[in-house]
């Protein structure tokens, strides 16, 4: 029998520095050093002190297998910014609230119902969401109506793949979307004050041709892993040529209708947010300009990041969907 | 009174030192975090919010002073009023500068058009202009030269407070809880000045008739 005797200088497994600690060593030193006290004040920074494992205790994501998109030279918004700067009023109206309040969010079991004017209504469980079509990476610009933007590597599949399974009837002209309504899990839905005065559940809608456009994505992940809770786990819409609020999160229902469905922000302030909400530098929000935007990437205050906003957020290929329409009136 | 006695020259000095330290220290800490990208996803938005809210907090604190001094019969409290007012102005200026330097990134043509075209920015800018006038006339010498007009001028702090509140509630998308609480606080503080407003309307009515 071979007995391996450790020599005194042999390092045991439990003495090895955890990878996350090793990867973060400079970060940790920096935090302990000159910004020390400041880091303690900021809740977002506490994660840098997470010395006990790879994931902070909280929402679990898992790796996905998908077809990578070729790098198109856009600077990505770093993962920590994508996951810590979110408008998801169900978890609070502050940008940092969703990350702070969504960690206990349960997506298992999940049910996404696809129905309405379709030949083949069906519902999908959590596992089935990842199997509707081959997953692919799509690096999209996300332009928020508040005039900031990000570049995010989503993982998902075209919405049209799901529509093809449901076989919409010819009377189906619109697609209506609905977010989970669960006030026990979503503090913003439980209190009218914390939820920004929105009448929940959050609803959105697209015209059928918009929904069927190859760019329109149902995302189940980002940065190689399944969606974090604060980004709309387990499945969300991503319509890259429209303002971010159209890209509804944590979907439980997709319904084909013959009438234009109500949409949440339009109900809340019809003079500020229209049904279409196409990114358009020529149509200002009544309270601020939409001509330019601040691109959030790396760098703090002094990183110059103001750029022109492009029509349809630079996705000119969708322009033909709106030919003949007055985009100033149908904002 | 007890509190009035407690507030002798040296306590006032040290409380002032503390206010300086808190305001300057806190602001530089947060600006430093923003500069090193340690202030959440969007340091510009975080900084705008921090400077704006701090200015409003200080303004409300400043408006607490004279009712408190009356209530507690502690006139030495009045010695902190100018300092708090000046820090309210300083944070309001930091707010405006953050907007110009880091939000608009020195696109001056946009600054002009935004101030004119966007009502919530217009009222914010008006409030800052009032605070600027008050800050400029805050030294003792200016107070002496303006005589009775000084008080009239500095009564403009109340309209400024109202404009700040309007600026705040107008700037949010739909989450009006916090702005509403601030408006409530402001109204309570303005209630202590109700006599001033009554005499002002009386003056206005008699002048017109």
Short mmCIF file of C-alpha atoms in Angstrom, two decimals:
data_model
loop_
_atom_site.label_atom_id
_atom_site.label_comp_id
_atom_site.label_asym_id
_atom_site.label_seq_id
_atom_site.Cartn_x
_atom_site.Cartn_y
_atom_site.Cartn_z
CA UNK A 1 0.00 0.00 0.00
CA UNK A 2 1.27 3.40 -0.90
CA UNK A 3 1.02 5.89 1.86
CA UNK A 4 1.81 9.41 0.87
CA UNK A 5 3.56 11.20 3.65
CA UNK A 6 3.34 14.93 3.33
CA UNK A 7 6.65 16.66 3.67
CA UNK A 8 6.68 19.56 6.03
CA UNK A 9 6.76 22.18 3.29
CA UNK A 10 3.93 20.60 1.32
CA UNK A 11 0.96 22.92 1.26
CA UNK A 12 -2.35 21.31 2.05
CA UNK A 13 -5.45 21.96 0.01
CA UNK A 14 -7.07 23.97 2.76
CA UNK A 15 -4.14 26.35 2.90
CA UNK A 16 -4.46 27.39 -0.72
CA UNK A 17 -5.68 30.92 -1.11
CA UNK A 18 -9.16 30.88 -2.50
CA UNK A 19 -9.22 31.96 -6.12
CA UNK A 20 -11.63 34.79 -5.50
CA UNK A 21 -9.38 36.17 -2.79
CA UNK A 22 -6.37 35.88 -5.05
CA UNK A 23 -8.16 37.57 -7.93
CA UNK A 24 -9.32 40.36 -5.67
CA UNK A 25 -6.09 40.89 -3.77
CA UNK A 26 -5.30 44.31 -5.17
CA UNK A 27 -8.89 45.38 -4.86
CA UNK A 28 -8.99 44.31 -1.23
CA UNK A 29 -5.74 46.08 -0.42
CA UNK A 30 -6.94 49.21 -2.12
CA UNK A 31 -10.19 49.11 -0.22
CA UNK A 32 -8.40 48.66 3.07
CA UNK A 33 -6.07 51.48 2.21
CA UNK A 34 -6.80 54.97 1.14
CA UNK A 35 -10.48 54.59 0.43
CA UNK A 36 -10.97 52.44 3.51
CA UNK A 37 -13.52 54.44 5.43
CA UNK A 38 -15.39 55.39 2.30
CA UNK A 39 -15.80 51.81 1.25
CA UNK A 40 -17.51 51.05 4.53
CA UNK A 41 -20.12 53.72 3.85
CA UNK A 42 -21.09 52.39 0.49
CA UNK A 43 -23.22 49.24 0.56
CA UNK A 44 -22.17 48.21 -2.94
CA UNK A 45 -18.60 47.86 -1.83
CA UNK A 46 -19.16 45.28 0.85
CA UNK A 47 -18.86 42.57 -1.77
CA UNK A 48 -15.20 43.34 -2.21
CA UNK A 49 -14.74 42.06 1.31
CA UNK A 50 -16.30 38.75 0.45
CA UNK A 51 -13.43 36.46 1.37
CA UNK A 52 -15.46 33.32 1.89
CA UNK A 53 -16.37 32.08 -1.52
CA UNK A 54 -16.96 32.70 -5.15
CA UNK A 55 -20.54 33.91 -4.98
CA UNK A 56 -21.82 36.24 -2.32
CA UNK A 57 -24.59 34.58 -0.35
CA UNK A 58 -27.65 35.29 -2.39
CA UNK A 59 -29.06 34.73 -5.82
CA UNK A 60 -27.38 31.86 -7.65
CA UNK A 61 -26.58 32.01 -11.33
CA UNK A 62 -25.21 29.17 -13.45
CA UNK A 63 -23.04 28.91 -16.53
CA UNK A 64 -24.78 28.62 -19.90
CA UNK A 65 -23.60 27.06 -23.11
CA UNK A 66 -24.14 29.32 -26.08
CA UNK A 67 -22.72 30.47 -29.40
CA UNK A 68 -20.38 33.38 -28.83
CA UNK A 69 -20.75 36.58 -30.82
CA UNK A 70 -17.67 37.89 -32.54
CA UNK A 71 -16.21 40.91 -30.81
CA UNK A 72 -17.41 44.01 -32.60
CA UNK A 73 -15.01 46.37 -30.81
CA UNK A 74 -17.61 47.94 -28.57
CA UNK A 75 -16.36 48.52 -25.05
CA UNK A 76 -18.53 46.43 -22.76
CA UNK A 77 -20.01 47.82 -19.58
CA UNK A 78 -18.28 45.84 -16.81
CA UNK A 79 -20.32 43.10 -15.16
CA UNK A 80 -20.37 44.77 -11.74
CA UNK A 81 -21.98 47.87 -13.24
CA UNK A 82 -24.48 45.87 -15.25
CA UNK A 83 -25.57 44.16 -12.04
CA UNK A 84 -25.50 47.13 -9.65
CA UNK A 85 -27.18 49.91 -11.63
CA UNK A 86 -30.70 48.78 -12.41
CA UNK A 87 -34.16 50.19 -12.86
CA UNK A 88 -36.33 47.39 -11.50
CA UNK A 89 -38.89 49.24 -9.36
CA UNK A 90 -40.33 45.94 -8.12
CA UNK A 91 -37.26 45.85 -5.87
CA UNK A 92 -37.09 49.58 -5.09
CA UNK A 93 -36.65 52.80 -7.04
CA UNK A 94 -32.99 53.51 -6.27
CA UNK A 95 -30.50 52.19 -8.83
CA UNK A 96 -28.76 50.15 -6.13
CA UNK A 97 -32.02 48.77 -4.65
CA UNK A 98 -32.56 45.84 -7.03
CA UNK A 99 -29.16 44.34 -6.24
CA UNK A 100 -29.69 44.87 -2.51
CA UNK A 101 -33.27 43.56 -2.40
CA UNK A 102 -33.41 40.84 -5.03
CA UNK A 103 -30.86 38.39 -3.67
CA UNK A 104 -33.49 36.12 -2.09
CA UNK A 105 -35.63 36.15 -5.25
CA UNK A 106 -36.90 32.64 -6.09
CA UNK A 107 -37.16 31.65 -9.74
CA UNK A 108 -37.60 27.92 -9.14
CA UNK A 109 -40.36 26.96 -9.76
CA UNK A 110 -41.14 29.33 -12.62
CA UNK A 111 -43.86 29.32 -15.20
CA UNK A 112 -43.94 31.35 -18.39
CA UNK A 113 -47.32 31.18 -20.06
CA UNK A 114 -47.64 31.77 -23.80
CA UNK A 115 -51.24 32.19 -24.91
CA UNK A 116 -53.84 34.50 -26.42
CA UNK A 117 -54.54 34.43 -30.14
CA UNK A 118 -52.35 31.41 -30.90
CA UNK A 119 -52.88 27.94 -32.33
CA UNK A 120 -50.67 26.33 -29.77
CA UNK A 121 -50.71 27.86 -26.29
CA UNK A 122 -48.16 26.40 -23.87
CA UNK A 123 -46.34 27.11 -20.67
CA UNK A 124 -42.67 26.68 -19.88
CA UNK A 125 -40.96 25.65 -16.66
CA UNK A 126 -37.63 27.10 -15.56
CA UNK A 127 -35.56 24.36 -17.22
CA UNK A 128 -37.53 24.61 -20.45
CA UNK A 129 -36.72 28.33 -20.81
CA UNK A 130 -33.17 27.44 -21.79
CA UNK A 131 -34.22 24.87 -24.40
CA UNK A 132 -36.63 26.68 -26.70
CA UNK A 133 -33.92 27.51 -29.20
CA UNK A 134 -30.12 27.36 -29.29
CA UNK A 135 -28.73 30.05 -27.00
CA UNK A 136 -26.63 32.75 -28.60
CA UNK A 137 -24.71 35.75 -27.35
CA UNK A 138 -25.90 39.17 -28.50
CA UNK A 139 -23.85 42.22 -27.60
CA UNK A 140 -26.41 45.02 -27.54
CA UNK A 141 -26.42 48.67 -26.60
CA UNK A 142 -29.00 49.44 -23.93
CA UNK A 143 -30.19 53.05 -24.00
CA UNK A 144 -32.14 54.12 -20.93
CA UNK A 145 -34.78 56.83 -21.30
CA UNK A 146 -32.83 58.66 -18.57
CA UNK A 147 -30.04 59.33 -21.11
CA UNK A 148 -27.43 56.84 -19.98
CA UNK A 149 -26.45 53.69 -21.82
CA UNK A 150 -24.57 50.42 -21.45
CA UNK A 151 -23.19 47.72 -23.72
CA UNK A 152 -24.23 44.29 -22.48
CA UNK A 153 -23.42 40.78 -23.72
CA UNK A 154 -26.82 39.11 -23.39
CA UNK A 155 -27.45 35.42 -23.89
CA UNK A 156 -30.78 34.32 -25.23
CA UNK A 157 -32.76 33.48 -28.32
CA UNK A 158 -34.92 35.49 -30.72
CA UNK A 159 -38.48 36.03 -29.53
CA UNK A 160 -39.60 34.89 -32.98
CA UNK A 161 -38.46 31.35 -32.17
CA UNK A 162 -40.93 31.25 -29.30
CA UNK A 163 -43.67 32.85 -31.42
CA UNK A 164 -43.14 30.24 -34.12
CA UNK A 165 -43.82 27.50 -31.55
CA UNK A 166 -47.02 29.22 -30.44
CA UNK A 167 -48.21 29.84 -34.03
CA UNK A 168 -50.02 33.19 -33.73
CA UNK A 169 -53.38 33.43 -35.51
CA UNK A 170 -53.66 35.93 -38.34
CA UNK A 171 -55.85 38.05 -36.05
CA UNK A 172 -52.90 38.46 -33.64
CA UNK A 173 -51.46 41.92 -34.20
CA UNK A 174 -49.68 42.66 -30.93
CA UNK A 175 -47.71 40.87 -28.25
CA UNK A 176 -48.36 41.70 -24.58
CA UNK A 177 -45.82 40.95 -21.86
CA UNK A 178 -46.24 40.72 -18.11
CA UNK A 179 -43.80 40.62 -15.20
CA UNK A 180 -44.27 38.38 -12.17
CA UNK A 181 -46.66 39.79 -9.56
CA UNK A 182 -45.50 38.59 -6.15
CA UNK A 183 -45.58 41.31 -3.47
CA UNK A 184 -44.12 38.88 -0.92
CA UNK A 185 -40.92 38.73 -2.91
CA UNK A 186 -41.04 42.16 -4.50
CA UNK A 187 -41.14 44.94 -1.90
CA UNK A 188 -41.92 47.54 -4.56
CA UNK A 189 -45.18 45.76 -5.34
CA UNK A 190 -46.09 45.50 -1.67
CA UNK A 191 -45.89 49.23 -0.99
CA UNK A 192 -47.05 52.02 -3.26
CA UNK A 193 -44.26 54.22 -1.86
CA UNK A 194 -41.40 51.82 -2.48
CA UNK A 195 -42.61 50.88 -5.94
CA UNK A 196 -42.65 54.36 -7.41
CA UNK A 197 -46.42 54.57 -7.75
CA UNK A 198 -46.61 51.98 -10.52
CA UNK A 199 -49.78 49.90 -10.86
CA UNK A 200 -48.31 46.39 -10.82
CA UNK A 201 -47.82 43.99 -12.51
CA UNK A 202 -45.53 45.76 -14.96
CA UNK A 203 -46.79 45.27 -18.49
CA UNK A 204 -45.28 45.97 -21.89
CA UNK A 205 -46.15 45.39 -25.49
CA UNK A 206 -44.83 45.24 -29.04
CA UNK A 207 -46.41 45.26 -32.45
CA UNK A 208 -46.23 41.78 -34.05
CA UNK A 209 -43.66 42.85 -36.65
CA UNK A 210 -41.47 44.37 -33.92
CA UNK A 211 -41.77 41.21 -31.84
CA UNK A 212 -40.88 39.03 -34.81
CA UNK A 213 -37.84 41.11 -35.79
CA UNK A 214 -34.64 39.05 -35.57
CA UNK A 215 -33.05 41.61 -33.21
CA UNK A 216 -35.78 41.18 -30.59
CA UNK A 217 -34.36 38.88 -27.97
CA UNK A 218 -35.61 36.88 -25.04
CA UNK A 219 -32.58 36.94 -22.74
CA UNK A 220 -31.92 34.24 -20.16
CA UNK A 221 -28.39 35.29 -19.31
CA UNK A 222 -25.59 37.82 -19.50
CA UNK A 223 -21.82 37.64 -19.34
CA UNK A 224 -21.88 33.84 -19.86
CA UNK A 225 -24.18 33.02 -16.97
CA UNK A 226 -27.90 32.90 -16.32
CA UNK A 227 -29.50 36.25 -15.45
CA UNK A 228 -28.89 37.72 -12.01
CA UNK A 229 -32.15 38.46 -10.16
CA UNK A 230 -31.73 42.23 -10.47
CA UNK A 231 -31.41 41.98 -14.25
CA UNK A 232 -34.74 40.22 -14.68
CA UNK A 233 -34.15 36.54 -13.93
CA UNK A 234 -35.02 34.05 -15.21
CA UNK A 235 -36.16 35.46 -18.56
CA UNK A 236 -36.62 38.97 -19.92
CA UNK A 237 -37.20 40.84 -23.13
CA UNK A 238 -34.43 42.86 -24.81
CA UNK A 239 -35.43 45.26 -27.61
CA UNK A 240 -32.20 47.11 -28.37
CA UNK A 241 -33.64 49.92 -30.51
CA UNK A 242 -36.15 51.00 -27.86
CA UNK A 243 -35.66 52.73 -24.52
CA UNK A 244 -34.79 50.33 -21.72
CA UNK A 245 -38.20 50.37 -20.05
CA UNK A 246 -39.62 48.41 -23.01
CA UNK A 247 -37.29 45.51 -22.15
CA UNK A 248 -39.55 44.03 -19.49
CA UNK A 249 -38.04 41.75 -16.85
CA UNK A 250 -38.92 38.47 -15.10
CA UNK A 251 -41.60 37.45 -17.59
CA UNK A 252 -44.50 35.20 -16.58
CA UNK A 253 -46.81 35.76 -19.51
CA UNK A 254 -46.60 36.46 -23.23
CA UNK A 255 -49.99 36.95 -24.82
CA UNK A 256 -50.92 37.55 -28.45
CA UNK A 257 -53.67 40.14 -28.82
CA UNK A 258 -55.56 41.94 -31.56
CA UNK A 259 -55.47 45.33 -29.82
CA UNK A 260 -52.53 47.47 -28.76
CA UNK A 261 -51.86 46.35 -25.18
CA UNK A 262 -51.48 48.84 -22.30
CA UNK A 263 -47.89 49.55 -21.26
CA UNK A 264 -46.84 50.57 -17.76
CA UNK A 265 -44.93 53.83 -18.28
CA UNK A 266 -47.38 55.01 -20.88
CA UNK A 267 -50.21 54.53 -18.37
CA UNK A 268 -48.23 56.41 -15.73
CA UNK A 269 -47.24 59.43 -17.82
CA UNK A 270 -48.67 59.31 -21.36
CA UNK A 271 -47.17 62.67 -22.33
CA UNK A 272 -43.67 61.45 -21.46
CA UNK A 273 -43.65 57.79 -22.54
CA UNK A 274 -45.32 56.45 -25.64
CA UNK A 275 -46.15 52.92 -26.76
CA UNK A 276 -43.31 52.81 -29.29
CA UNK A 277 -40.50 54.39 -27.24
CA UNK A 278 -38.02 54.06 -30.07
CA UNK A 279 -34.66 55.64 -29.27
CA UNK A 280 -34.76 58.95 -31.08
CA UNK A 281 -32.31 61.83 -30.60
CA UNK A 282 -34.75 64.23 -32.27
CA UNK A 283 -37.64 63.63 -29.88
CA UNK A 284 -36.80 64.92 -26.42
CA UNK A 285 -38.29 63.70 -23.21
CA UNK A 286 -40.40 66.65 -22.04
CA UNK A 287 -38.03 67.12 -19.10
CA UNK A 288 -34.67 66.43 -20.68
CA UNK A 289 -32.82 66.17 -23.97
CA UNK A 290 -32.39 62.81 -25.71
CA UNK A 291 -29.82 64.09 -28.21
CA UNK A 292 -26.81 62.74 -26.30
CA UNK A 293 -26.17 60.04 -23.77
CA UNK A 294 -23.63 59.06 -21.15
CA UNK A 295 -22.13 55.65 -21.90
CA UNK A 296 -21.39 53.77 -18.70
CA UNK A 297 -18.19 51.77 -19.00
CA UNK A 298 -15.15 51.84 -16.77
CA UNK A 299 -13.66 54.91 -15.16
CA UNK A 300 -15.03 57.29 -12.61
CA UNK A 301 -16.01 60.91 -12.83
CA UNK A 302 -13.27 61.98 -15.18
CA UNK A 303 -13.83 59.34 -17.82
CA UNK A 304 -15.31 61.37 -20.63
CA UNK A 305 -18.22 59.33 -21.94
CA UNK A 306 -20.78 61.58 -23.62
CA UNK A 307 -21.73 60.44 -27.09
CA UNK A 308 -24.40 61.20 -29.64
CA UNK A 309 -27.57 59.18 -29.38
CA UNK A 310 -28.31 57.48 -32.67
CA UNK A 311 -31.74 56.98 -34.28
CA UNK A 312 -33.05 53.56 -33.26
CA UNK A 313 -30.02 53.35 -30.97
CA UNK A 314 -27.90 52.68 -34.05
CA UNK A 315 -29.99 49.70 -35.21
CA UNK A 316 -31.01 51.33 -38.49
CA UNK A 317 -32.19 48.02 -39.91
CA UNK A 318 -35.46 48.41 -38.01
CA UNK A 319 -36.27 51.78 -39.62
CA UNK A 320 -38.38 50.11 -42.33
CA UNK A 321 -40.82 48.90 -39.63
CA UNK A 322 -41.86 52.50 -39.17
CA UNK A 323 -41.87 53.85 -42.70
CA UNK A 324 -44.69 56.32 -43.18
CA UNK A 325 -45.10 56.88 -39.45
CA UNK A 326 -44.62 60.25 -37.79
CA UNK A 327 -42.10 59.30 -35.12
CA UNK A 328 -42.48 62.66 -33.40
CA UNK A 329 -46.13 61.89 -32.70
CA UNK A 330 -45.78 58.13 -32.20
CA UNK A 331 -42.99 58.45 -29.64
CA UNK B 1 -31.43 79.30 30.10
CA UNK B 2 -29.37 76.15 30.30
CA UNK B 3 -28.66 75.64 26.60
CA UNK B 4 -27.84 79.32 26.14
CA UNK B 5 -25.24 79.09 28.91
CA UNK B 6 -23.82 75.87 27.53
CA UNK B 7 -23.21 77.58 24.20
CA UNK B 8 -20.33 79.77 25.25
CA UNK B 9 -17.60 81.01 22.96
CA UNK B 10 -15.47 77.89 23.01
CA UNK B 11 -18.32 75.38 22.53
CA UNK B 12 -19.56 77.42 19.57
CA UNK B 13 -16.05 77.39 18.15
CA UNK B 14 -15.73 73.62 18.44
CA UNK B 15 -19.21 72.94 17.06
CA UNK B 16 -18.28 75.11 14.08
CA UNK B 17 -15.07 73.15 13.63
CA UNK B 18 -17.15 69.99 13.73
CA UNK B 19 -19.57 71.31 11.07
CA UNK B 20 -16.65 72.29 8.83
CA UNK B 21 -15.04 68.89 9.29
CA UNK B 22 -18.25 66.99 8.63
CA UNK B 23 -19.17 68.93 5.49
CA UNK B 24 -15.71 69.09 3.94
CA UNK B 25 -14.74 65.59 5.07
CA UNK B 26 -17.88 63.91 3.88
CA UNK B 27 -17.93 65.72 0.56
CA UNK B 28 -14.29 64.93 -0.20
CA UNK B 29 -14.81 61.30 0.75
CA UNK B 30 -17.72 60.94 -1.67
CA UNK B 31 -15.99 62.91 -4.45
CA UNK B 32 -12.94 60.71 -4.00
CA UNK B 33 -15.06 57.57 -4.29
CA UNK B 34 -16.68 58.94 -7.42
CA UNK B 35 -13.31 59.83 -8.93
CA UNK B 36 -12.06 56.27 -8.37
CA UNK B 37 -15.28 54.73 -9.72
CA UNK B 38 -16.27 53.35 -6.34
CA UNK B 39 -19.71 54.92 -6.21
CA UNK B 40 -21.99 52.33 -7.74
CA UNK B 41 -22.80 51.83 -11.39
CA UNK B 42 -23.03 55.48 -12.34
CA UNK B 43 -20.88 57.78 -10.18
CA UNK B 44 -22.24 60.89 -11.92
CA UNK B 45 -25.83 60.16 -10.98
CA UNK B 46 -24.80 59.17 -7.45
CA UNK B 47 -22.84 62.39 -7.03
CA UNK B 48 -25.67 64.54 -8.39
CA UNK B 49 -28.02 62.96 -5.91
CA UNK B 50 -25.59 63.26 -3.01
CA UNK B 51 -24.80 66.94 -3.56
CA UNK B 52 -28.43 67.85 -4.22
CA UNK B 53 -29.82 66.07 -1.18
CA UNK B 54 -27.02 67.39 1.04
CA UNK B 55 -27.75 70.96 -0.06
CA UNK B 56 -31.45 70.48 0.71
CA UNK B 57 -30.65 68.90 4.09
CA UNK B 58 -28.41 71.82 5.03
CA UNK B 59 -30.96 74.37 3.89
CA UNK B 60 -33.66 72.72 6.02
CA UNK B 61 -31.23 72.54 8.96
CA UNK B 62 -30.50 76.23 8.48
CA UNK B 63 -34.23 76.99 8.51
CA UNK B 64 -34.54 75.06 11.80
CA UNK B 65 -32.21 77.43 13.61
CA UNK B 66 -34.34 80.48 14.30
CA UNK B 67 -37.52 78.59 15.38
CA UNK B 68 -35.32 76.40 17.60
CA UNK B 69 -33.57 79.42 19.11
CA UNK B 70 -36.95 80.95 19.93
CA UNK B 71 -38.40 77.71 21.26
CA UNK B 72 -35.39 76.93 23.46
CA UNK B 73 -34.64 80.58 24.19
CA UNK B 74 -31.10 79.94 23.11
CA UNK B 75 -30.05 82.88 20.98
CA UNK B 76 -26.43 81.64 20.62
CA UNK B 77 -27.85 79.00 18.27
CA UNK B 78 -28.17 81.82 15.72
CA UNK B 79 -24.39 81.84 15.42
CA UNK B 80 -24.61 78.63 13.34
CA UNK B 81 -27.19 79.89 10.90
CA UNK B 82 -24.87 81.64 8.48
CA UNK B 83 -22.42 78.73 8.44
CA UNK B 84 -25.16 76.21 7.62
CA UNK B 85 -26.60 78.53 4.98
CA UNK B 86 -23.21 78.93 3.36
CA UNK B 87 -22.68 75.18 3.32
CA UNK B 88 -26.13 74.74 1.75
CA UNK B 89 -24.94 77.14 -0.96
CA UNK B 90 -21.62 75.29 -1.27
CA UNK B 91 -23.35 71.95 -1.80
CA UNK B 92 -25.84 73.52 -4.22
CA UNK B 93 -22.84 74.88 -6.17
CA UNK B 94 -21.20 71.45 -6.11
CA UNK B 95 -24.49 70.08 -7.44
CA UNK B 96 -24.53 72.58 -10.30
CA UNK B 97 -20.84 72.02 -11.02
CA UNK B 98 -21.32 68.24 -11.05
CA UNK B 99 -24.11 68.75 -13.58
CA UNK B 100 -21.97 71.02 -15.78
CA UNK B 101 -18.68 69.15 -15.50
CA UNK B 102 -19.71 65.51 -15.33
CA UNK B 103 -23.27 65.24 -16.64
CA UNK B 104 -23.10 67.75 -19.51
CA UNK B 105 -19.30 67.46 -19.66
CA UNK B 106 -18.88 71.13 -20.53
CA UNK B 107 -21.29 71.20 -23.45
CA UNK B 108 -22.10 74.83 -22.76
CA UNK B 109 -24.67 75.29 -25.51
CA UNK B 110 -26.64 72.52 -23.89
CA UNK B 111 -26.40 74.16 -20.46
CA UNK B 112 -28.11 77.29 -21.77
CA UNK B 113 -30.84 75.45 -23.64
CA UNK B 114 -31.49 73.03 -20.78
CA UNK B 115 -31.86 75.87 -18.27
CA UNK B 116 -34.33 77.60 -20.57
CA UNK B 117 -36.21 74.57 -21.91
CA UNK B 118 -36.45 72.26 -18.90
CA UNK B 119 -38.66 73.71 -16.18
CA UNK B 120 -37.20 71.60 -13.37
CA UNK B 121 -33.72 72.76 -14.26
CA UNK B 122 -34.95 76.34 -14.56
CA UNK B 123 -36.34 76.34 -11.02
CA UNK B 124 -33.21 74.62 -9.70
CA UNK B 125 -31.06 77.27 -11.32
CA UNK B 126 -33.27 80.06 -9.94
CA UNK B 127 -32.95 78.60 -6.45
CA UNK B 128 -29.16 78.48 -6.83
CA UNK B 129 -29.13 82.12 -8.03
CA UNK B 130 -31.04 83.21 -4.94
CA UNK B 131 -28.65 81.28 -2.70
CA UNK B 132 -25.74 82.94 -4.53
CA UNK B 133 -27.13 86.41 -3.75
CA UNK B 134 -27.66 85.45 -0.14
CA UNK B 135 -24.15 84.03 0.13
CA UNK B 136 -22.64 87.18 -1.42
CA UNK B 137 -24.46 89.36 1.10
CA UNK B 138 -23.69 87.16 4.09
CA UNK B 139 -20.57 88.94 5.42
CA UNK B 140 -21.11 91.31 8.36
CA UNK B 141 -20.02 94.29 6.25
CA UNK B 142 -22.71 93.61 3.65
CA UNK B 143 -25.22 93.21 6.43
CA UNK B 144 -24.32 96.66 7.80
CA UNK B 145 -24.42 98.34 4.41
CA UNK B 146 -27.80 96.88 3.47
CA UNK B 147 -29.33 97.85 6.78
CA UNK B 148 -33.03 97.01 6.91
CA UNK B 149 -33.00 95.76 3.35
CA UNK B 150 -30.73 92.90 4.39
CA UNK B 151 -33.58 91.10 6.16
CA UNK B 152 -35.88 91.72 3.20
CA UNK B 153 -33.32 90.24 0.85
CA UNK B 154 -32.66 87.26 3.06
CA UNK B 155 -36.36 86.48 3.34
CA UNK B 156 -35.85 85.18 -0.19
CA UNK B 157 -34.51 82.01 1.41
CA UNK B 158 -38.16 80.89 1.73
CA UNK B 159 -38.98 81.11 -1.99
CA UNK B 160 -35.61 79.44 -2.60
CA UNK B 161 -36.66 76.56 -0.34
CA UNK B 162 -39.89 76.21 -2.29
CA UNK B 163 -38.04 76.20 -5.62
CA UNK B 164 -35.62 73.56 -4.36
CA UNK B 165 -38.55 71.36 -3.33
CA UNK B 166 -40.19 71.86 -6.71
CA UNK B 167 -36.90 71.09 -8.48
CA UNK B 168 -36.62 67.86 -6.53
CA UNK B 169 -40.14 66.51 -7.05
CA UNK B 170 -40.06 67.55 -10.70
CA UNK B 171 -36.83 65.72 -11.39
CA UNK B 172 -37.93 62.24 -10.34
CA UNK B 173 -39.66 59.86 -12.72
CA UNK B 174 -42.37 58.50 -10.46
CA UNK B 175 -40.88 57.80 -7.02
CA UNK B 176 -42.26 60.83 -5.22
CA UNK B 177 -42.10 59.46 -1.66
CA UNK B 178 -38.88 61.17 -0.59
CA UNK B 179 -39.55 64.50 -2.31
CA UNK B 180 -42.98 64.53 -0.67
CA UNK B 181 -41.44 64.00 2.77
CA UNK B 182 -39.05 66.87 2.10
CA UNK B 183 -41.90 69.14 1.05
CA UNK B 184 -43.67 68.22 4.29
CA UNK B 185 -40.60 69.17 6.34
CA UNK B 186 -40.25 72.43 4.47
CA UNK B 187 -43.90 73.31 5.04
CA UNK B 188 -43.51 72.67 8.77
CA UNK B 189 -40.52 75.00 8.88
CA UNK B 190 -42.31 77.64 6.83
CA UNK B 191 -45.29 77.40 9.19
CA UNK B 192 -43.11 78.92 11.93
CA UNK B 193 -42.79 81.99 9.69
CA UNK B 194 -46.49 82.33 9.00
CA UNK B 195 -46.53 85.83 10.47
CA UNK B 196 -43.98 86.96 7.93
CA UNK B 197 -46.07 85.65 5.06
CA UNK B 198 -49.23 87.21 6.44
CA UNK B 199 -47.57 90.64 6.72
CA UNK B 200 -46.05 90.20 3.27
CA UNK B 201 -49.45 89.56 1.69
CA UNK B 202 -50.88 92.49 3.67
CA UNK B 203 -48.12 94.72 2.35
CA UNK B 204 -48.74 93.44 -1.18
CA UNK B 205 -52.50 94.05 -0.96
CA UNK B 206 -52.21 97.57 0.49
CA UNK B 207 -49.66 98.55 -2.15
CA UNK B 208 -51.98 97.44 -4.91
CA UNK B 209 -55.17 99.11 -3.71
#
